[in-house]
Short mmCIF file of C-alpha atoms in Angstrom, two decimals:
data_model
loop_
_atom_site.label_atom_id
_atom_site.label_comp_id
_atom_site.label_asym_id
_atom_site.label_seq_id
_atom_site.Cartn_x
_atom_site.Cartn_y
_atom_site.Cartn_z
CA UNK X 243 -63.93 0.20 -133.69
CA UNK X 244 -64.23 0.83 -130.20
CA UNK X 245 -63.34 4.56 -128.96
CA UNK X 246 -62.72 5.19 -125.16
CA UNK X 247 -62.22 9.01 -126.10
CA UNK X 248 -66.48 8.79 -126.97
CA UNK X 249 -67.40 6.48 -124.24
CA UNK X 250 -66.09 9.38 -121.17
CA UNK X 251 -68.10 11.30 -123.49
CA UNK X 252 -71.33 9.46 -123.47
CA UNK X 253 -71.00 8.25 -120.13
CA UNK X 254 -72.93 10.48 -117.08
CA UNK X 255 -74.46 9.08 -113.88
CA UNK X 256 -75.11 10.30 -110.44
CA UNK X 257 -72.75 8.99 -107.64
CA UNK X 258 -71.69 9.38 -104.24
CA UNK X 259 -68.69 7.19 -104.74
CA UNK X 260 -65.99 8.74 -102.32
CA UNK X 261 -63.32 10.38 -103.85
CA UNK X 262 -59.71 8.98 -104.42
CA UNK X 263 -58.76 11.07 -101.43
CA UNK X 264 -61.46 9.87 -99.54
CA UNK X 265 -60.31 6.44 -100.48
CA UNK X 266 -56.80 6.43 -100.00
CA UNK X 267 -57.07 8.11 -96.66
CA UNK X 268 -59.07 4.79 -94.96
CA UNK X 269 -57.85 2.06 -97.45
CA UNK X 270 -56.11 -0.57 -95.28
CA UNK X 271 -53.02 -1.17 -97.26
CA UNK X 272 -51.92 -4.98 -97.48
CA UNK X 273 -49.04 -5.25 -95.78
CA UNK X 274 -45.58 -6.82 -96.68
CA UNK X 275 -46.55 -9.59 -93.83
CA UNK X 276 -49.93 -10.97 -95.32
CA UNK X 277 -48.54 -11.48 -98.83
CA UNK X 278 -48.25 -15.44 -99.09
CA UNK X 279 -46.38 -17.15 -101.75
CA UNK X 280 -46.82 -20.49 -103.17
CA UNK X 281 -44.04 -22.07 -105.31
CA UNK X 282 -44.73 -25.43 -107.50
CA UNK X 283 -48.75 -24.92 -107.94
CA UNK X 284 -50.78 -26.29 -110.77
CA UNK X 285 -50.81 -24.44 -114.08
CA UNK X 286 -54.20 -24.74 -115.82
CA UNK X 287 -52.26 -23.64 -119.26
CA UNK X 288 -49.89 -25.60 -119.32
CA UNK X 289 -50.33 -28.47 -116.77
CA UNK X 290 -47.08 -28.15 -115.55
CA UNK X 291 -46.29 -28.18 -111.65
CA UNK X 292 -43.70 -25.12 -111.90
CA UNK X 293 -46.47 -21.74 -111.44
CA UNK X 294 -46.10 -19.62 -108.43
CA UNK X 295 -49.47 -18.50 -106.56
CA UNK X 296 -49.33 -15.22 -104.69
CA UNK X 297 -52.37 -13.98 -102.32
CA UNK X 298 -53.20 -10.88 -99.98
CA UNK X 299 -56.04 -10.36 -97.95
CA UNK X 300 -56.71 -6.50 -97.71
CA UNK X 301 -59.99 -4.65 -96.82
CA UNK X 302 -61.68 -2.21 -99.31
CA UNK X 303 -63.51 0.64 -97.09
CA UNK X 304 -66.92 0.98 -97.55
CA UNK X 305 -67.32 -2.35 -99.40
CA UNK X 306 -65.60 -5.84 -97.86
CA UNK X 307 -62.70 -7.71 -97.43
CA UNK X 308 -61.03 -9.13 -100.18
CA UNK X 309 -58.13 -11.19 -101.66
CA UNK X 310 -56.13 -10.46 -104.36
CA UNK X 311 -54.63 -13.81 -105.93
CA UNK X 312 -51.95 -14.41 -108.97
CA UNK X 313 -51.00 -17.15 -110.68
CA UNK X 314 -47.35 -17.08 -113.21
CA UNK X 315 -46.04 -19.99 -114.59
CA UNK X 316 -42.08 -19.90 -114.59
CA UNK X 317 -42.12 -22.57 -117.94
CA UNK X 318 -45.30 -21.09 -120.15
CA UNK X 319 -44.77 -17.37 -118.99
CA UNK X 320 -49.11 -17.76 -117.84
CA UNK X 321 -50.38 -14.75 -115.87
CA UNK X 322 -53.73 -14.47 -114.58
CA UNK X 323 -55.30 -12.77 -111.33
CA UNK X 324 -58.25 -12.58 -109.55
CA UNK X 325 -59.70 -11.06 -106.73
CA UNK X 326 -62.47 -13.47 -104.23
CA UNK X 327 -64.26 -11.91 -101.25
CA UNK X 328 -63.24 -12.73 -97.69
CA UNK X 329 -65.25 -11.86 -94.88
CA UNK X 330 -69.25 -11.92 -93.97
CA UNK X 331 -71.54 -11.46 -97.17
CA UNK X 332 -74.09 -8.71 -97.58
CA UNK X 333 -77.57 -9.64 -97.03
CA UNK X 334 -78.18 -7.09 -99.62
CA UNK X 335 -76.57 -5.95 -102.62
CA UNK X 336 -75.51 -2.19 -103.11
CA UNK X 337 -75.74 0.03 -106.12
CA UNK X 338 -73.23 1.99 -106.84
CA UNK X 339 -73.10 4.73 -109.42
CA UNK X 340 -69.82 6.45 -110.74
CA UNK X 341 -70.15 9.47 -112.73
CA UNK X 342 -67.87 9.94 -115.77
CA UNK X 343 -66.94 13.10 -116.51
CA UNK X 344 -63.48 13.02 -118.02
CA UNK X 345 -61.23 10.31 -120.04
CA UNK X 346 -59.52 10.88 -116.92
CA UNK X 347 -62.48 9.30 -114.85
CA UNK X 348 -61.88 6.04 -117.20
CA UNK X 349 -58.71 5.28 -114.89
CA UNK X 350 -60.80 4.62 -111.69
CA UNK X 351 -59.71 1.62 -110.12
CA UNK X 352 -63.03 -0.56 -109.49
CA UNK X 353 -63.68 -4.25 -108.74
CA UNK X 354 -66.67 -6.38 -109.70
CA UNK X 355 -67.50 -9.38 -107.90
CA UNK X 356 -69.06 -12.24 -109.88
CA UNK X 357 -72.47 -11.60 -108.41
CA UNK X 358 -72.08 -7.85 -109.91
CA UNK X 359 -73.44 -5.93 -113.07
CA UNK X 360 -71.74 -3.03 -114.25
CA UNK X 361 -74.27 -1.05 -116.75
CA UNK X 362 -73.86 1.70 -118.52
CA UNK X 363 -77.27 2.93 -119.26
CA UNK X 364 -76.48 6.03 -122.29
CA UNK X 365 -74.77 3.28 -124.02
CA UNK X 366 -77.12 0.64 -123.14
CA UNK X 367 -74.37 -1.47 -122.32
CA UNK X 368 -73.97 -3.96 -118.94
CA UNK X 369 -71.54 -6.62 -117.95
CA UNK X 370 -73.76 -8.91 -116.08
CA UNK X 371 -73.09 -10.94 -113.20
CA UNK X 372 -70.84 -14.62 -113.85
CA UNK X 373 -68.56 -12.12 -116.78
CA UNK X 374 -65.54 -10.49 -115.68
CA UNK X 375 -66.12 -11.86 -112.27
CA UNK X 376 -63.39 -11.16 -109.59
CA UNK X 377 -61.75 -8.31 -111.08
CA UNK X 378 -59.86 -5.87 -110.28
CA UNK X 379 -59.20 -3.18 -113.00
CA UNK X 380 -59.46 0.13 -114.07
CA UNK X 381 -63.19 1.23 -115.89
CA UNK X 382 -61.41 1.50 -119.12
CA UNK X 383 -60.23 -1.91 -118.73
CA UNK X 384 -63.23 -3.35 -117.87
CA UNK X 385 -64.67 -1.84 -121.26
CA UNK X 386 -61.64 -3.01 -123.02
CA UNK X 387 -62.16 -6.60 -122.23
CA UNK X 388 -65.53 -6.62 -122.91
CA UNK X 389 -65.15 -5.01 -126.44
CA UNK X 390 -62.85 -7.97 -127.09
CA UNK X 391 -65.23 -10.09 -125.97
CA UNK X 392 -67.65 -9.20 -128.38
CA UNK X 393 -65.48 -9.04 -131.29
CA UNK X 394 -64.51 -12.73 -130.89
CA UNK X 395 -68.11 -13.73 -131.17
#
């Protein structure tokens, strides 16, 4: 079975990943005003024209802009979300390294584009590129999903 209490255990990199402060203080909040809702869209579970769409473009500092999309279907109670990546691309990709040190540490909000890895070399463990792509979620969640991944095959 899959233990989260061992993985903030096991887990230990070196980062310069800016703190939540650090974060929080520069994050450009979406605002009430960019949130744009679309009623009667496509629902890919049920093929029914009743979901509603919801998108906001906010910025992430010191990585890109971004857009947070969600889909829920008012007849087959669907959910699903994504986030895409607005703005210029990188010429270059960036690695960046978060150190565990703490279950606490496990809630840290991340996102992984679908051109992004996220490894976990003491466990020997990555979720490459084209898997969990567009996400937003915390690093525990992000493990979560993946252990169910694996237990379906």
């Amino acid at each position: 079975a899959f233990r989260m209490d061992k993985v903030a255990t096991s887990i230990s990199n070196t980062l310069e990943m800016p703190s939540l402060s650090q974060v929080s203080s520069s994050w450009k909040k979406g605002d009430v005003d960019d949130i744009h809702e679309v009623y009667d869209c496509y629902c890919p579970n049920c093929e029914g024209n009743k979901a509603k769409s919801v998108i906001l473009p906010t910025s992430v500092p010191g990585f890109r802009e971004i857009i947070v999309m969600s889909i829920t279907c008012g007849d087959c109670d669907f959910r699903s979300s994504e986030v895409t990546f607005g703005g210029e691309f990188q010429e270059k990709g960036e690695k960046i390294t978060l150190q565990v040190t703490c279950p606490d540490d496990l809630n840290r909000q991340l996102i992984k584009s679908d051109s992004a890895s996220l490894k976990i070399p003491q466990l020997e463990f990555e979720i490459p590129p084209g898997t969990q792509r567009g996400s937003l979620s915390t690093l525990e969640g992000f493990l979560k999903r993946a252990a169910d991944n694996l237990e379906k095959l």
